[in-house]
XYZ file of C-alpha atoms in Angstrom:
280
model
C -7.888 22.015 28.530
C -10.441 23.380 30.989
C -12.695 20.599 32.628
C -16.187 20.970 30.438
C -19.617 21.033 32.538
C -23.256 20.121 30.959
C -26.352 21.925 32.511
C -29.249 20.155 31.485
C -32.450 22.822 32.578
C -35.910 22.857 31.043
C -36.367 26.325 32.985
C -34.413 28.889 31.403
C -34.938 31.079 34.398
C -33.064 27.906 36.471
C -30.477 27.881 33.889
C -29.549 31.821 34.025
C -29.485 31.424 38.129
C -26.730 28.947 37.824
C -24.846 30.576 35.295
C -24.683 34.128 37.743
C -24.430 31.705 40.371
C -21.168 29.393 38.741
C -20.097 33.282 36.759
C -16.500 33.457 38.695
C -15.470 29.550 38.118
C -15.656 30.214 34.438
C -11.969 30.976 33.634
C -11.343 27.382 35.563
C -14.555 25.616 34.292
C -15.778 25.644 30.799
C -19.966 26.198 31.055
C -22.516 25.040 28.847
C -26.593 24.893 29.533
C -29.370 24.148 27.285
C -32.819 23.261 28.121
C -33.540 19.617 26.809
C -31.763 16.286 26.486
C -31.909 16.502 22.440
C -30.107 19.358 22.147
C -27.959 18.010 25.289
C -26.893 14.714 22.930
C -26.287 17.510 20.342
C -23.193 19.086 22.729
C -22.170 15.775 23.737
C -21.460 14.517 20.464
C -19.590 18.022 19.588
C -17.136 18.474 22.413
C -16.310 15.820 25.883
C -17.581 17.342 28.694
C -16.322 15.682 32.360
C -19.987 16.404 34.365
C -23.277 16.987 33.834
C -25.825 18.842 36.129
C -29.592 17.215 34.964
C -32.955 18.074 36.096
C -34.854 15.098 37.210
C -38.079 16.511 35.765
C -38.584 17.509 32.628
C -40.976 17.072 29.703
C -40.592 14.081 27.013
C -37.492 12.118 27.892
C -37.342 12.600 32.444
C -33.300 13.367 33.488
C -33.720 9.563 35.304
C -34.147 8.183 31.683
C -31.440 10.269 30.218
C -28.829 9.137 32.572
C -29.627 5.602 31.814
C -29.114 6.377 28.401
C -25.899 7.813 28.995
C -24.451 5.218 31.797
C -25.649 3.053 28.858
C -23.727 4.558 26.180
C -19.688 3.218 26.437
C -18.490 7.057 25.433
C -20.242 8.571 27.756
C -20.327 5.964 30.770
C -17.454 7.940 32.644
C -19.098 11.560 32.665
C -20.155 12.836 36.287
C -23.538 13.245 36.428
C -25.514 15.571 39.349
C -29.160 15.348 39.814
C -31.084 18.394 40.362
C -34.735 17.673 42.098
C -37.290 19.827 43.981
C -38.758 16.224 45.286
C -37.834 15.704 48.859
C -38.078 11.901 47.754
C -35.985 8.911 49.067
C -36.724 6.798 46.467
C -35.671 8.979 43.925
C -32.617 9.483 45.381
C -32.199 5.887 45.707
C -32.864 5.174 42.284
C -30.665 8.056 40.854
C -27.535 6.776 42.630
C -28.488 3.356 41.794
C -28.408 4.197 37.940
C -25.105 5.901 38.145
C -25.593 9.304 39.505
C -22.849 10.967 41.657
C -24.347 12.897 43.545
C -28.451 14.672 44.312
C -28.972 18.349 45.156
C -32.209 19.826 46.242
C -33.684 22.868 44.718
C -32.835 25.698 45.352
C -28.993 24.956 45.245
C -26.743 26.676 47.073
C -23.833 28.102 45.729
C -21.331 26.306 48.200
C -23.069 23.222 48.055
C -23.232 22.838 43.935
C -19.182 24.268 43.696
C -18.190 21.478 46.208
C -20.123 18.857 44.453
C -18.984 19.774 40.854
C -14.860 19.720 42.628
C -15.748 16.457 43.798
C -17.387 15.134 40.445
C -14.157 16.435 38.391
C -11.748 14.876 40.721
C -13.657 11.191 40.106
C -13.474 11.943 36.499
C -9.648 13.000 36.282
C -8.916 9.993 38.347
C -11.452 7.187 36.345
C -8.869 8.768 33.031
C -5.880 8.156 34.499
C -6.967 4.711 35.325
C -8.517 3.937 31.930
C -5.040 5.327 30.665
C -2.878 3.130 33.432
C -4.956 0.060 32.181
C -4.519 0.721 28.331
C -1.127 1.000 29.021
C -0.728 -2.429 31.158
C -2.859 -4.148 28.377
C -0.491 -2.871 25.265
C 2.235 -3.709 27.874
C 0.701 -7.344 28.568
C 0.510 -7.775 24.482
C 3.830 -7.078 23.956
C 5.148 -9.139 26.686
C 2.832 -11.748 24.937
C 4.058 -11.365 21.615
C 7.729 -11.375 22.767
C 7.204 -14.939 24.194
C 5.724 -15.723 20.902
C 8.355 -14.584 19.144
C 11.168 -16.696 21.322
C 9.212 -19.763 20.535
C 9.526 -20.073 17.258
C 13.012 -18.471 17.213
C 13.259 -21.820 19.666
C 11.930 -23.616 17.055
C 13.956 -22.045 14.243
C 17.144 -22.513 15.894
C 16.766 -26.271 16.786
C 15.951 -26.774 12.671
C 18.918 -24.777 12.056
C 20.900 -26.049 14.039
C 19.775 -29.811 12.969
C 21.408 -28.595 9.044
C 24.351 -26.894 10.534
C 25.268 -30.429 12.496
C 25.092 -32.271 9.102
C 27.534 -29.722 7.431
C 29.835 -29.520 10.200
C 29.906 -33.321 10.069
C 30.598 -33.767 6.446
C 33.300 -31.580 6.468
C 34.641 -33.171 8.970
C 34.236 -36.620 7.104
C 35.602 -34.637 3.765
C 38.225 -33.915 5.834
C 39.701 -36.886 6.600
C 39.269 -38.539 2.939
C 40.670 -35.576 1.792
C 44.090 -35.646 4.259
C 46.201 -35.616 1.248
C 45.332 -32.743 -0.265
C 46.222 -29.433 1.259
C 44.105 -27.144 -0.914
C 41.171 -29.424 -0.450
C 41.923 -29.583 3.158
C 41.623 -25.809 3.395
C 39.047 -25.183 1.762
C 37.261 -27.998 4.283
C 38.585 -26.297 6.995
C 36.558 -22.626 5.840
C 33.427 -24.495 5.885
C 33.585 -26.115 9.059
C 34.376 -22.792 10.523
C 31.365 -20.973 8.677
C 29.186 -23.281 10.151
C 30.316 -22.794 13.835
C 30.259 -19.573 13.586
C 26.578 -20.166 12.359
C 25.828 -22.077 15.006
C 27.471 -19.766 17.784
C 24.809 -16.968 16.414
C 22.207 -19.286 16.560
C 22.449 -19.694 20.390
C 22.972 -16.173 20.719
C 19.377 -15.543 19.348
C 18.221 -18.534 21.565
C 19.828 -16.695 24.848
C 17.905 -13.503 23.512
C 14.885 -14.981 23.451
C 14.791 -16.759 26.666
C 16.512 -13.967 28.605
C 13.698 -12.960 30.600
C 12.935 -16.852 31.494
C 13.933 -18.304 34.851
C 14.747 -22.063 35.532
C 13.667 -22.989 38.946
C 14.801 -26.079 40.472
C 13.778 -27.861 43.786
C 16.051 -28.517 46.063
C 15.253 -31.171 48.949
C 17.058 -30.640 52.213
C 16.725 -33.158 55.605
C 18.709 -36.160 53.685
C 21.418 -37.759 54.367
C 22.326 -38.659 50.733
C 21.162 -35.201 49.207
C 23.532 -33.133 51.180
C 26.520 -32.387 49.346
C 29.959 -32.213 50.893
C 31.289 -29.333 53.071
C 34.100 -26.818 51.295
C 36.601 -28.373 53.377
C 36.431 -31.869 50.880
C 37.485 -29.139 48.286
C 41.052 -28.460 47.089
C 42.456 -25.101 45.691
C 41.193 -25.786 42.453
C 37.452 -26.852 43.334
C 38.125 -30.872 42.772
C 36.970 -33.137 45.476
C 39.815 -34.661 47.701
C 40.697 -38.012 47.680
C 39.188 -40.087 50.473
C 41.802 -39.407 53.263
C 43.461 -36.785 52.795
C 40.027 -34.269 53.460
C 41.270 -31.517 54.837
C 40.204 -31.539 59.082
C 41.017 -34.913 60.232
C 43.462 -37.861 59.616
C 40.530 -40.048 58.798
C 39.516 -38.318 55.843
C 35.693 -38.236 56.760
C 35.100 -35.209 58.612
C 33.329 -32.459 56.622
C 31.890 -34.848 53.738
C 28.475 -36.094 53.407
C 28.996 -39.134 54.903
C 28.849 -37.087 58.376
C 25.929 -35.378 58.130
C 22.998 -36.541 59.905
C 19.574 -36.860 58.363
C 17.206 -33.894 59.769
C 14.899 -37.261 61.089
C 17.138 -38.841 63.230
C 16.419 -38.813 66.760
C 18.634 -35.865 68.899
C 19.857 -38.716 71.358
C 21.210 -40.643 68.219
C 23.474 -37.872 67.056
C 24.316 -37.216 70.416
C 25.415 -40.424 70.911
C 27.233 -40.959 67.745
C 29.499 -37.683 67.779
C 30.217 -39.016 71.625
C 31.609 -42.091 69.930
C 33.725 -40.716 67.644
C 35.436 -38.596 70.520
């Protein structure tokens, strides 16, 4: 859809000179003018328009108070608004921008000048949309993200009551099953039940892992210590089991490579020095 432009004139002789003057942007631009702010609210409400070109002085309600009303107004906040003024006034400028204007052109316009200012205005527009849209997007994305940890809390909660019931079958049956070791049949049909309720239980923690499977468990670990350092790989054997003291792989003492070697990061240098020079 073609970007849609407001003139806001209460000359209609100003209002034909910009419409020869803007005549060859019309297949890229779609043009509108009218000559007062009523009938302006009247177009607005009709069709969006992206900018606005306003007169600063006109009779009744002044282009200053209009754009207040629009800044004002939450659907119309984000339409590019141009002041046109044949006041060579500071102030006025001042208090245009101030109230939300985008940008001030003296009368009489020049072509160049009000085709560089309107590109400039519908570029700020296009990009203010795609950031409202990015942020509607993040906020749905934020609720659902929110609701999702909702939901794995009370599946949490669900679970752990479930799972609460589940234990008191699985234990009867097993109870059942032992005052019940002399009957086959009865054994059996024990045996089904206990099963059913494991199997219960294995879905239960697969809905728990489901629901925490964004979570992450940090956990601190403190380094510098003596008694916090674990021991090397070499206290290993083949099958990941700690060794015996003495027979750790690296020396016929059985002490190199474990924890019991490893200084503590706030012992003096001349202390370690001096103890590895000992054990040489």
């Amino acid at each position: 859809m073609r970007p849609g432009i407001l003139f806001i004139d209460d000359e209609p002789r100003v209002l034909r000179g910009l419409q020869r003057m803007l005549h060859a942007e019309t297949d890229a631009w779609r043009l509108s003018f009218v000559t007062s702010t009523a009938e302006a609210r009247a177009r607005l409400e009709a069709a969006p328009y992206d900018a606005i070109v306003l007169d600063v002085s006109m009779p009744g309600e002044s282009g200053l108070e209009f754009l207040r009303a629009l800044k004002a107004d939450e659907r119309y906040r984000h339409i590019q608004t141009i002041i046109l003024t044949g006041l060579q006034d500071q102030s006025l400028k001042r208090q245009a921008l101030e109230l939300g204007a985008t940008d001030l052109l003296t009368k009489p316009v020049h072509r160049e000048d009000l085709v560089v200012s309107l590109q400039s205005a519908l570029r700020l527009k296009a990009y203010l949309d795609e950031l409202e849209a990015r942020n509607a997007s993040l906020e749905q994305a934020l609720f659902e993200s929110a609701k999702m940890r909702l939901v794995g809390v009370l599946a949490s909660g669900v679970v752990h009551d479930l799972n609460n019931i589940l234990a008191v079958i699985v234990g009867y049956s097993d109870l059942t099953a032992l005052l019940a070791s002399g009957d086959p049949e009865l054994l059996e049909t024990v045996g089904h039940i206990r099963d059913a309720g494991e199997r219960a239980r294995k879905i239960l923690y697969q809905i728990l892992n489901l629901s925490r499977r964004n979570e992450r468990v940090l956990q601190v670990c403190r380094l510098g210590h003596r008694r916090r350092v674990p021991r090397a790989a070499a206290d290993l054997d083949p099958q990941g089991h700690y060794r015996p003291m003495g027979q750790a792989r690296g020396g016929a003492d059985g002490r190199r490579g474990s924890h019991a070697d490893v200084p503590a990061a706030h012992e003096p240098v001349h202390q370690r020095r001096a103890g590895h020079g000992r054990k040489r």
